Coordinates of C-alpha atoms in Angstrom, one line a residue:
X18 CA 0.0 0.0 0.0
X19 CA 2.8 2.3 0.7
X20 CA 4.6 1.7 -2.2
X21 CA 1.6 2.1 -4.3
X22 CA 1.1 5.8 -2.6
X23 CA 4.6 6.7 -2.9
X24 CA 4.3 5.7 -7.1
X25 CA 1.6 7.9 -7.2
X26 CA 3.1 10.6 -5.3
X27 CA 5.8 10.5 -7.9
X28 CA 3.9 9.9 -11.2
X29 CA 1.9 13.3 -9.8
X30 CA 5.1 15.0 -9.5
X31 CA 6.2 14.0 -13.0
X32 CA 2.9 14.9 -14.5
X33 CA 3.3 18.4 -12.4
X34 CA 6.8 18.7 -13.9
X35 CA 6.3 18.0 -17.6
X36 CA 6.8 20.9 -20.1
X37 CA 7.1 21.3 -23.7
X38 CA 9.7 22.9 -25.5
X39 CA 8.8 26.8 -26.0
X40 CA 10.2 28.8 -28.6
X41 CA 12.3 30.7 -26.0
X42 CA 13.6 28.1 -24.9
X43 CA 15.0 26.5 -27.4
X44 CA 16.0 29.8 -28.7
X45 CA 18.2 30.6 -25.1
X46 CA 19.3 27.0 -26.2
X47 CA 20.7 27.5 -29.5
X48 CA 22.2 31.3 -28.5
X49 CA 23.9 30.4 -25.7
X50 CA 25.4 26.6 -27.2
X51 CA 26.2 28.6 -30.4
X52 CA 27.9 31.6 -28.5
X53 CA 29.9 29.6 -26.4
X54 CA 30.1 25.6 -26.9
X55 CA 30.3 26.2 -30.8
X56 CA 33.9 27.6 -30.2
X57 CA 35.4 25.1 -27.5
X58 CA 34.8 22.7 -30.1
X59 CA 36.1 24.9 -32.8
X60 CA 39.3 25.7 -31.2
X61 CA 39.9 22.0 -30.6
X62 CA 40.1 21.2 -34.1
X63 CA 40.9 24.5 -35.4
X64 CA 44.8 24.4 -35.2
X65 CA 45.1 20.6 -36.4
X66 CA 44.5 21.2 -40.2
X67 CA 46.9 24.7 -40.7
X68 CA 49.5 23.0 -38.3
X69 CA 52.5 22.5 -40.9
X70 CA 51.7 26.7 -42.2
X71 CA 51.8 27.7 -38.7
X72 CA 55.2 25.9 -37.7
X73 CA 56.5 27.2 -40.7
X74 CA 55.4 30.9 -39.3
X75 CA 57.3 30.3 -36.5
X76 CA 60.2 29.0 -37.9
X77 CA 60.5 32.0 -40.2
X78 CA 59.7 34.6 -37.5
X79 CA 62.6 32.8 -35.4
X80 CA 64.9 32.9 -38.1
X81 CA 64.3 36.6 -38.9
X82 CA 64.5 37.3 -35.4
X83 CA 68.0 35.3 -34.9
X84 CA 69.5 34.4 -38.1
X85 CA 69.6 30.8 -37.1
X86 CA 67.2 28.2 -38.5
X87 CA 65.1 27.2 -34.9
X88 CA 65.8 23.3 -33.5
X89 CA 63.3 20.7 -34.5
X90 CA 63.3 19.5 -30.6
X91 CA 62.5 23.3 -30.0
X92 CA 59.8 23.4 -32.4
X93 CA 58.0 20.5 -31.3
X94 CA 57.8 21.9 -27.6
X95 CA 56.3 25.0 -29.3
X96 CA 53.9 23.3 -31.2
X97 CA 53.0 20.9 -28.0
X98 CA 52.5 24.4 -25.9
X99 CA 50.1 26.0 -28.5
X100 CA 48.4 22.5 -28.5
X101 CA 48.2 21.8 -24.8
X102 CA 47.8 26.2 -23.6
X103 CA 44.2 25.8 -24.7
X104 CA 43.3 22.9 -22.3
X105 CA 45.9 24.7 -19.5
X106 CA 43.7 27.8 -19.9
X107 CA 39.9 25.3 -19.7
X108 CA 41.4 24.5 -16.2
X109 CA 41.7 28.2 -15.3
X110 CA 37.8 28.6 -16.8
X111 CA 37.2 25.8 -15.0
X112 CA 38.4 27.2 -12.0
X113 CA 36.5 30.0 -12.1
X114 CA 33.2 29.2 -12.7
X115 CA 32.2 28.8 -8.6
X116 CA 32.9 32.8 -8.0
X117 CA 31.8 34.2 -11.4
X118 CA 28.4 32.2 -11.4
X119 CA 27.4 33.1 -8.4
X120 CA 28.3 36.3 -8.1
X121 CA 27.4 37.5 -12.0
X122 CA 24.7 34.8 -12.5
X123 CA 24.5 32.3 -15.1
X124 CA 23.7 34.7 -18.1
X125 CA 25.8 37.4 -17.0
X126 CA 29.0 34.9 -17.1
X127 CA 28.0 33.9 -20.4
X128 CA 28.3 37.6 -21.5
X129 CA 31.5 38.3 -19.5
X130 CA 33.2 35.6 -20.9
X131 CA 32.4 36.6 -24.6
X132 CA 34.9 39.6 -23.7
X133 CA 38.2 36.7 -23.4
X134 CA 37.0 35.0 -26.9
X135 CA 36.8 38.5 -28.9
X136 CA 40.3 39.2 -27.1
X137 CA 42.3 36.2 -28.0
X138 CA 40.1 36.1 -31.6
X139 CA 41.6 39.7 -32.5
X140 CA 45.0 38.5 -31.1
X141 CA 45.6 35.4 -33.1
X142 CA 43.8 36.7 -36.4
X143 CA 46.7 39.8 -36.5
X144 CA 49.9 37.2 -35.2
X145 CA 50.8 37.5 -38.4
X146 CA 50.8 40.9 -38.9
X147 CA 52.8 41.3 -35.6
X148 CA 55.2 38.9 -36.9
X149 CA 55.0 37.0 -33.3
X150 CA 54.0 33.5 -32.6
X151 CA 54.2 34.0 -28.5
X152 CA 51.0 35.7 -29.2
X153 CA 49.3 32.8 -30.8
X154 CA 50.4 30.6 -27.7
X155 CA 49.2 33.6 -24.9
X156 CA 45.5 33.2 -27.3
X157 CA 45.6 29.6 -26.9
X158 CA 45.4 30.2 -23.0
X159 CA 43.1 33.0 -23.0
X160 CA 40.3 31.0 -25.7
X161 CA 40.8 28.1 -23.1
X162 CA 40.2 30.4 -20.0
X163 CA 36.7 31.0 -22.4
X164 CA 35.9 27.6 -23.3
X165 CA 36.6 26.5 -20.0
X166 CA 33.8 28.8 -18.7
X167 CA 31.6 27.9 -22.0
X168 CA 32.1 24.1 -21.2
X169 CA 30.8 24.3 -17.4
X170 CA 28.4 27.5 -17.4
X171 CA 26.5 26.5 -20.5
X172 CA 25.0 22.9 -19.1
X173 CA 24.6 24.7 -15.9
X174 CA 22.5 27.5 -17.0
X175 CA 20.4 25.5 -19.7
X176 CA 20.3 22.6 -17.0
X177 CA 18.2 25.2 -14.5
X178 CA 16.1 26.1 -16.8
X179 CA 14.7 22.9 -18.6
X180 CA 12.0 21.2 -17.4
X181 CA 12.7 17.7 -16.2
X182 CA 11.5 15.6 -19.0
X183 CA 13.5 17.8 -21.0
X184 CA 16.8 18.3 -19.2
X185 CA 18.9 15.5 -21.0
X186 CA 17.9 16.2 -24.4
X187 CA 18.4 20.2 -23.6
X188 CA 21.8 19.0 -22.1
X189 CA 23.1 17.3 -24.8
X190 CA 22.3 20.4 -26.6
X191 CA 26.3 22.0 -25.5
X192 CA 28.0 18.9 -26.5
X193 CA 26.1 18.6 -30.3
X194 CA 27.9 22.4 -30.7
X195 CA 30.8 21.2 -29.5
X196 CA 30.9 18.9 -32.6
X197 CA 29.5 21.3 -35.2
X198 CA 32.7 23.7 -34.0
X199 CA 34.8 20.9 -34.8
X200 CA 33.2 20.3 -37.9
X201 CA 33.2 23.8 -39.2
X202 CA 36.6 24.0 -38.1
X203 CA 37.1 20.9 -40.2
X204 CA 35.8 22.4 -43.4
X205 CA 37.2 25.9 -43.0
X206 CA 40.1 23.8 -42.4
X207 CA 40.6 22.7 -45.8
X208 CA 43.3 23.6 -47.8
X209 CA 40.9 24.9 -50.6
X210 CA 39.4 27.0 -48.3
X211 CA 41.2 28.6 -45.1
X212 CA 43.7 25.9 -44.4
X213 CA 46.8 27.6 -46.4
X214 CA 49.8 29.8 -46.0
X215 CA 47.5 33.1 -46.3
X216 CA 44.1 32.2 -44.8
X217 CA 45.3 30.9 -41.2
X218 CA 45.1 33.5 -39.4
X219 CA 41.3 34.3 -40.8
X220 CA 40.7 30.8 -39.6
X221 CA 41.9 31.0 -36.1
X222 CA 40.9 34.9 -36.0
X223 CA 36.8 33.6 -36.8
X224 CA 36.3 32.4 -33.6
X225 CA 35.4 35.9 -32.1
X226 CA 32.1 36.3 -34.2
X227 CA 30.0 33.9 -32.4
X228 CA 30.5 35.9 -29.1
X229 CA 29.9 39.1 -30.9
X230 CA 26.6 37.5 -32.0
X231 CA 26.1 36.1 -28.4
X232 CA 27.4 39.2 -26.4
X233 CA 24.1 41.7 -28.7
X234 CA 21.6 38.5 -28.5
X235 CA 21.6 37.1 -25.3
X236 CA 20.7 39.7 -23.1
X237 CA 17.6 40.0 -24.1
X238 CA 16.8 36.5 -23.1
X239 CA 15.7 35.1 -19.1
X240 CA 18.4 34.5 -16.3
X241 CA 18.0 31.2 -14.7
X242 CA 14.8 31.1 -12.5
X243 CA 16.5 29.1 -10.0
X244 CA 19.4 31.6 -10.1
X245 CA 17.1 34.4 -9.4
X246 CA 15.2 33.2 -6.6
X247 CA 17.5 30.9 -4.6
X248 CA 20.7 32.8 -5.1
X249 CA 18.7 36.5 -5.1
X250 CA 16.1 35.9 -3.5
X251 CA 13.6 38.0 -6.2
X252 CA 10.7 35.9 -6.3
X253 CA 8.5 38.4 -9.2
X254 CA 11.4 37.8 -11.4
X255 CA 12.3 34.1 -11.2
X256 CA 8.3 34.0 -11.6
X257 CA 8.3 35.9 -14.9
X258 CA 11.3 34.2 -16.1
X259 CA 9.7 30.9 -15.9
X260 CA 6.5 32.0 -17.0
X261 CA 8.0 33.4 -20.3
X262 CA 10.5 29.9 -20.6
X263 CA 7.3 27.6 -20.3
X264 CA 4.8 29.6 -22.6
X265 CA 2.4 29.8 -19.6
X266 CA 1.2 31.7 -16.2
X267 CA 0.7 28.7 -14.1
X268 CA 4.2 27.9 -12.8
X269 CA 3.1 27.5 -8.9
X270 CA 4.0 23.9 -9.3
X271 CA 7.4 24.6 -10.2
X272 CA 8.1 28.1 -7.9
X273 CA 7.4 25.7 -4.7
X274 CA 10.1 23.0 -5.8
X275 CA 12.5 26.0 -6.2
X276 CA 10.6 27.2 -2.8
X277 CA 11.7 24.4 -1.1
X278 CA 15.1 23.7 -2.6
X279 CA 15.5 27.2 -1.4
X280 CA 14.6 26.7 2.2
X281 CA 16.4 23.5 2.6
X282 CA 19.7 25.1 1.5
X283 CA 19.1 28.1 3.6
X284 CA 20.0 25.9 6.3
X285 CA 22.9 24.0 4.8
X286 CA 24.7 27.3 3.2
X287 CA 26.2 27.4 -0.4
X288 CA 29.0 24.6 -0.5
X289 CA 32.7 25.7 -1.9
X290 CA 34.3 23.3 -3.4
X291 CA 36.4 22.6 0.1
X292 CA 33.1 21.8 2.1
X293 CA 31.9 19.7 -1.2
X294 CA 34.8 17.3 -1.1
X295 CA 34.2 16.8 2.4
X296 CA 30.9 16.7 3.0
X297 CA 29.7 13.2 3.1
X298 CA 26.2 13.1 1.8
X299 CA 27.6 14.3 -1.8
X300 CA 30.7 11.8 -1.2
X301 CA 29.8 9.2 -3.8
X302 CA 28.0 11.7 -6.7
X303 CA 31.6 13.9 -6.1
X304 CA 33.5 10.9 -7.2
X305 CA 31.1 9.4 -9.8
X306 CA 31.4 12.9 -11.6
X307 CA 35.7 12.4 -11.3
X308 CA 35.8 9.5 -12.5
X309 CA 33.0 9.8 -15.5
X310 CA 35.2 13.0 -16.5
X311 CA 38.3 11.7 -16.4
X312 CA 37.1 8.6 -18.4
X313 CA 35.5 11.4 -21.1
X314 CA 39.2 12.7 -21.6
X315 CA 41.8 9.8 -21.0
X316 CA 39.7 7.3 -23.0
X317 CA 42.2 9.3 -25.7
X318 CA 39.4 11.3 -27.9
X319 CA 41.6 14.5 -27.9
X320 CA 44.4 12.3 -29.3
X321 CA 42.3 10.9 -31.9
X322 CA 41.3 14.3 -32.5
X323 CA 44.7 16.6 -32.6
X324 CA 46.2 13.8 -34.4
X325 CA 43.9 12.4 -36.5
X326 CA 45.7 12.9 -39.6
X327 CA 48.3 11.4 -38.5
X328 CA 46.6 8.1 -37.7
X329 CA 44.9 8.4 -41.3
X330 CA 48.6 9.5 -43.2
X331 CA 49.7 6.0 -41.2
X332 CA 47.0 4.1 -42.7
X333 CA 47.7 4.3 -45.4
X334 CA 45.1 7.3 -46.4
X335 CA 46.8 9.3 -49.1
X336 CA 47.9 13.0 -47.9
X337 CA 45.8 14.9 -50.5
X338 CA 42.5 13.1 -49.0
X339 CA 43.3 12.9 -45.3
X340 CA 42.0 16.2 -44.5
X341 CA 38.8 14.5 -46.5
X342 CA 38.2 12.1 -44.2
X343 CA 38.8 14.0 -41.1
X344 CA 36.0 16.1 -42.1
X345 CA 33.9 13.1 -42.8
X346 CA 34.6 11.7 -39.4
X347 CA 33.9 15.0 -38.1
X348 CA 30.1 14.8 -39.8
X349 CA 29.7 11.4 -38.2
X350 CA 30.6 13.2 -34.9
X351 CA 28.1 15.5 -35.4
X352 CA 24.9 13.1 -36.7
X353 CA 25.9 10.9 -33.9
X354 CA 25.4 13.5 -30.7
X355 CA 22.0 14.3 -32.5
X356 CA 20.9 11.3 -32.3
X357 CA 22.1 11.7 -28.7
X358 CA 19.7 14.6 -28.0
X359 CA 16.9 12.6 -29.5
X360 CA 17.7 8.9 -27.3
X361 CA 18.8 10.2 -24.3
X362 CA 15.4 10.4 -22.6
X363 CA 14.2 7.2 -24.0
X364 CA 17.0 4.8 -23.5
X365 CA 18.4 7.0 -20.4
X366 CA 21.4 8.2 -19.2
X367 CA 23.4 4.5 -18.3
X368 CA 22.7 2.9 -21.1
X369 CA 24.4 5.6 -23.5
X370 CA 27.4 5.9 -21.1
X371 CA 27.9 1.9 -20.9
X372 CA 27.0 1.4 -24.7
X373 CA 29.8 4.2 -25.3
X374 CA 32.6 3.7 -23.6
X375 CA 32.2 -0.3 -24.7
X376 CA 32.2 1.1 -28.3
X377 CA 35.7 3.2 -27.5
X378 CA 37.2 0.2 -25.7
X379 CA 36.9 -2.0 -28.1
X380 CA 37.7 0.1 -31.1
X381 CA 40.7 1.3 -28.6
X382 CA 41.8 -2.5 -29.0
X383 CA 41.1 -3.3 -32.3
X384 CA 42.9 0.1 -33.7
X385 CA 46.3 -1.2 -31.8
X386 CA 45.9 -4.4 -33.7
X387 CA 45.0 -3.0 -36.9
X388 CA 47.7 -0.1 -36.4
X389 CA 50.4 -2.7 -35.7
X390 CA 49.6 -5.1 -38.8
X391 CA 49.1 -2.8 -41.6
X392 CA 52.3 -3.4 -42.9
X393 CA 52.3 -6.6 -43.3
X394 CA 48.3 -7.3 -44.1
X395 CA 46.7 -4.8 -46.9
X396 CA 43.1 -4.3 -45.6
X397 CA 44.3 -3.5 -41.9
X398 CA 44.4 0.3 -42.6
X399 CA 40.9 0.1 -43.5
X400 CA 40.0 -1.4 -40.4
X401 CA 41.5 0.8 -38.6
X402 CA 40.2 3.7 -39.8
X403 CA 36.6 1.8 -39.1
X404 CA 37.7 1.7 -35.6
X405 CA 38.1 5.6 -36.0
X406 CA 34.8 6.0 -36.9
X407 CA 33.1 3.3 -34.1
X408 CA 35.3 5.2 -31.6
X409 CA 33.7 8.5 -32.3
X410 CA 30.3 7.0 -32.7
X411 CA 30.8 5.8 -28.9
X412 CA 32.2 8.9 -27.6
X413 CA 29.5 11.2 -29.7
X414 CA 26.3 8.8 -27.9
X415 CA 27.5 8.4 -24.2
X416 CA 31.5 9.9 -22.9
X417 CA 31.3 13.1 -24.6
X418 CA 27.6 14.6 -23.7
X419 CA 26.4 12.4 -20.9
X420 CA 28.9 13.6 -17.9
X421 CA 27.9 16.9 -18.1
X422 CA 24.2 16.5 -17.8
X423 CA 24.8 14.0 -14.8
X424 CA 26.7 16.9 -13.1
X425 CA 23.3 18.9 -13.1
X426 CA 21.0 16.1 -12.2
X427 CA 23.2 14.6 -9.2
X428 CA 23.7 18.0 -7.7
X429 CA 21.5 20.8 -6.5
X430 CA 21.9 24.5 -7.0
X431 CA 23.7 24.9 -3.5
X432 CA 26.7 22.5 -4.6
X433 CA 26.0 22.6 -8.6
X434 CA 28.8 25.5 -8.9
X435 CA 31.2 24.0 -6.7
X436 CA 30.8 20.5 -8.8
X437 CA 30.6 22.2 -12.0
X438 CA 34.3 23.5 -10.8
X439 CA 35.8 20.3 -9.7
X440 CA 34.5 18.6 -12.9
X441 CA 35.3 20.9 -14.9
X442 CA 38.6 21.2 -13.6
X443 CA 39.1 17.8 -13.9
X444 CA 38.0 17.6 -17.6
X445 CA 40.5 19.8 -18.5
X446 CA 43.3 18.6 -16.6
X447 CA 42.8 15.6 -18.5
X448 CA 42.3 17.0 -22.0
X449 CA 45.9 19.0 -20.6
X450 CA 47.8 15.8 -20.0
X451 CA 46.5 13.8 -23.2
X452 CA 47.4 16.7 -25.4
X453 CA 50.7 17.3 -23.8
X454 CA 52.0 13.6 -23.3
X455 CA 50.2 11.8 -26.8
X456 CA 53.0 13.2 -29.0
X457 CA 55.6 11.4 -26.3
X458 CA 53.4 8.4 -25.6
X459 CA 53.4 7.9 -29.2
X460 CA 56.9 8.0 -30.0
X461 CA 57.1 5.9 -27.2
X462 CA 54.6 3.0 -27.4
X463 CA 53.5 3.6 -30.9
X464 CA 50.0 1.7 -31.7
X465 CA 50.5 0.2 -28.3
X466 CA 49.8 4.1 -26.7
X467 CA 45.6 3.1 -27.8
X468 CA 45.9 0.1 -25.4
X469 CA 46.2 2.6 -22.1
X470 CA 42.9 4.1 -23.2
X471 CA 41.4 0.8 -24.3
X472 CA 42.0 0.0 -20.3
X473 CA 40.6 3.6 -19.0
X474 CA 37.6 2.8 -20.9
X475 CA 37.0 -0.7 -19.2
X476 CA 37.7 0.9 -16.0
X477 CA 35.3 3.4 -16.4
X478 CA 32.7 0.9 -17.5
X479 CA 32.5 -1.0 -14.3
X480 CA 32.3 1.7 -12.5
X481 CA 29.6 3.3 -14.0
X482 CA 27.9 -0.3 -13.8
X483 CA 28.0 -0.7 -10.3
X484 CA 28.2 2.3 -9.2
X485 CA 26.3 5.5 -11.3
X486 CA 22.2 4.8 -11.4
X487 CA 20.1 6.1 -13.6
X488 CA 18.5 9.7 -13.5
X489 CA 15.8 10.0 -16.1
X490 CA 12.7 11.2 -15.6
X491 CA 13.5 11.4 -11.7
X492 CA 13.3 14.0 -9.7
X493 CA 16.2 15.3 -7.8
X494 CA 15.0 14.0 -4.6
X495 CA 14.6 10.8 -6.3
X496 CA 18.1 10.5 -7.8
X497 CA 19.2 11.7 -3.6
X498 CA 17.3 9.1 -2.4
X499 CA 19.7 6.4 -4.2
X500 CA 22.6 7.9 -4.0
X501 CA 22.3 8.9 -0.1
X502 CA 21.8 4.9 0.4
X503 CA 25.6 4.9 -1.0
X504 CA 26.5 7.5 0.9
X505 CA 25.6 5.4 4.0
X506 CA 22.9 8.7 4.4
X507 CA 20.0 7.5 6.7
X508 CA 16.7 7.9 4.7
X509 CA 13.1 8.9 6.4
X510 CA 10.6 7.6 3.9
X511 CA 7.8 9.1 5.8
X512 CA 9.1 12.7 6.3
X513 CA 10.7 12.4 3.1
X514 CA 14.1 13.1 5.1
X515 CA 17.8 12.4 5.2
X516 CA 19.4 11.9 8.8
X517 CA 22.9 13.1 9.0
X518 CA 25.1 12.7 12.1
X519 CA 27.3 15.7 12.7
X520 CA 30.1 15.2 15.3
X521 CA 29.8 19.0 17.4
X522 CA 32.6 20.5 19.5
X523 CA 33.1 18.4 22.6
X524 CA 32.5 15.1 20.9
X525 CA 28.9 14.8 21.0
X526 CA 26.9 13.2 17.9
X527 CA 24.7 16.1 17.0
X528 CA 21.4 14.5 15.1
X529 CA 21.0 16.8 12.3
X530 CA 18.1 16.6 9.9
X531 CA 18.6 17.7 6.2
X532 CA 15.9 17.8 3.7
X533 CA 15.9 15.7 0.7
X534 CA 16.1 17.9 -2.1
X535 CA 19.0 19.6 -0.3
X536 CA 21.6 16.8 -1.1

């Protein structure tokens, strides 16, 4: 009998939940993915097809400069730096995102962040000009410092503001710009097009125009409701900002679960990321969110993307068509996180994570075997461009998109910023390391280098299986429910309450009661 109320209780709450997608909100969708995913992407990828013009820039700046030719080991730790500056600088972004957010909001970080992209996009398009290459290696850092903010605020602020049976398909949203930066980036890329000895630094100077549409466009779009009334406590306006995102003036429903999210964290206070990592009803979503980013980055997509024509020059691909290819794999990217949007709140959250980092572990171990036999067997540098294309097909359905959205679901608005930080943080650390230590892994290992990430992946796997449930279609105090059971979090089913024991000054066990929704 009780469990029958308590379904009913819930399927009322999912009915009172529901909401369609207005035009505003998928418009404060596209703007803000667009203004600000579209180029983390795009300055992934942007630097891989030029790469050969650039070097040579900096070769013949050096020489001009000292009349000696400049050191191939010297050139390949400049080329590493403008490769790995751009993750360096995501970890600064990412490090900033718990002040800036709550202190400028959601939107207004969006718009202050702009100002970085426009600055290192009006840098890198006049290096040239300057005749200085340090300056292309300071933009690297600064467009990081911008996609590191992009990468965390943008899920954040389009997470608070989707309705529930919309959040994962709205939060896959980011990641599906992500791609189509990398694509355009791709096709720009070409040597036809912007990928030569004049049009580089148009290409890397482009990514500034997205902001500049973002920075005029945005503003006259909603801040996050939750945003508003929690962290401002300005009820009329989180009330008008919802009413406009839903299409409707009933959003009572709604304003009390922000009500109450709002009173229980009253209590608790806003957690930095010092009292997140030690408080222990949020111990096991902290680590889930760790290890599901660092199994995003060192499952080795960044090396398959920086050096992707290099894998497809080894197999065999001939060098007029590689860049071909790499923009074909770079469309399957793309058609693959749409199809993302569109599964993710049918088949759920776990399943696309399993299914996709199964797809990149295998591939992972079939591309070391394929890698090592192609010079003695013909067809094995087909196959392992196959295993190319099934490894971006896994990461585009479940490591790439999926983390990010699980960071908004497992963690309410008290402790979203401060695990937005240390994911984010993480994220990039990781895309740092790959991008600095491939080249030498590489040289190293060889094909071999593929079976490391083949192992992350299987790592990450059984974790995820016995550790990270699934969160669609649940509410937040659903999803606390089952994860404060792991946290070893004492659960009231009849108040609806978590129990935590706080040890007070003098060594007394202080009982101290902390709402659901508040985890």
């Amino acid at each position: 009998m009780k469990l029958k109320r308590e379904k009913q209780e819930s399927s009322d709450c999912n009915e009172g939940s529901k909401g369609k997608m207005t035009l505003l909100l998928a418009l404060v969708t596209l703007i803000s993915a667009f203004g600000s995913s579209f180029q983390y992407g795009y300055n992934v990828s942007v630097i891989n097809s030029p790469a050969l013009y650039m070097q040579d820039f900096y070769n013949r700046t050096y020489f001009n400069r000292s009349g000696v030719p400049m050191d191939s080991g010297f050139q390949t730790l400049l080329w590493s730096l403008t490769v790995s500056m751009y993750p360096l600088g995501g970890l600064f972004g990412s490090l900033m995102v718990w002040p800036l957010v709550n202190n400028c909001g959601r939107k207004g970080t969006l718009l202050i962040n702009n100002l970085f992209s426009i600055a290192a996009a009006t840098l890198m398009g006049t290096s040239e000009l300057a005749k200085t290459f340090e300056v292309i290696i300071l933009s690297r850092v600064i467009i990081g410092i911008y996609a590191g903010l992009a990468s965390n605020v943008v899920p954040m602020f389009l997470g608070e503001m989707s309705p529930r049976n919309l959040r994962g398909a709205i939060g896959v949203v980011p990641q599906l710009f992500i791609t189509l930066g990398i694509l355009v980036a791709q096709i720009l890329g070409l040597n036809s097009i912007l990928g030569n000895a004049e049009g580089w630094p148009v290409l890397l100077g482009l990514t500034g125009i997205p902001s500049l549409i973002q920075l005029l466009i945005l503003p006259f779009f909603p801040e996050s409701p939750r945003y508003l009334l929690i962290q401002k406590g300005n009820e009329e306006q989180a009330r008008q900002a919802l009413q406009k995102l839903r299409g409707w003036d009933d959003v009572d429903d709604e304003m009390e679960e922000i009500r109450q999210e709002d009173r229980s964290e009253k209590e608790e206070g806003h957690f930095s990321v010092l009292s997140l990592c030690t408080f222990r009803g949020l111990r096991w979503q902290l680590i889930s969110i760790v290890v599901m980013m660092m199994g995003q980055q060192l499952s080795g997509v960044n090396a398959v993307f920086y050096y992707a024509d290099r894998i497809f020059q080894s197999a065999g691909v001939d060098n007029n068509n590689v860049q071909y290819v790499t923009v074909s794999i770079g469309a399957i990217n793309v058609v693959m996180t749409l199809l993302a949007v569109f599964i993710v709140e049918s088949l759920g959250r776990r399943i696309l994570l399993l299914a996709g980092f199964g797809l990149c572990c295998v591939s992972c171990a079939v591309l070391t075997l394929a890698l090592n036999l192609q010079t003695t067997v013909s067809w094995m540098s087909y196959l392992s461009i196959v295993c190319v294309i099934v490894y971006i097909i896994g990461h585009a359905i479940g490591a790439s998109p999926i983390p990010f959205v699980m960071i908004t679901e497992m963690f309410l608005q008290s402790s979203r910023p401060a695990a937005f930080m240390v994911g984010g943080s993480v994220h990039w650390l990781c895309n740092f390391t790959v991008g600095l230590v491939f080249l030498y892994m590489e040289a190293g290992l060889g094909p071999y280098s593929f079976l490391i990430f083949c192992a992350i992946c299987l790592a990450t796997i059984v974790y995820i299986f016995f550790i990270v449930p699934e969160t669609k279609n649940k509410t937040f105090m659903e999803i606390n429910k089952i994860m404060a059971k792991r946290n070893k979090v004492e659960v009231q089913e009849d108040k609806e309450e978590f129990e935590d024991f706080h040890t007070v000054p003098g060594g007394q066990v202080e009982k101290k009661e902390i709402s659901s929704s508040e985890l």
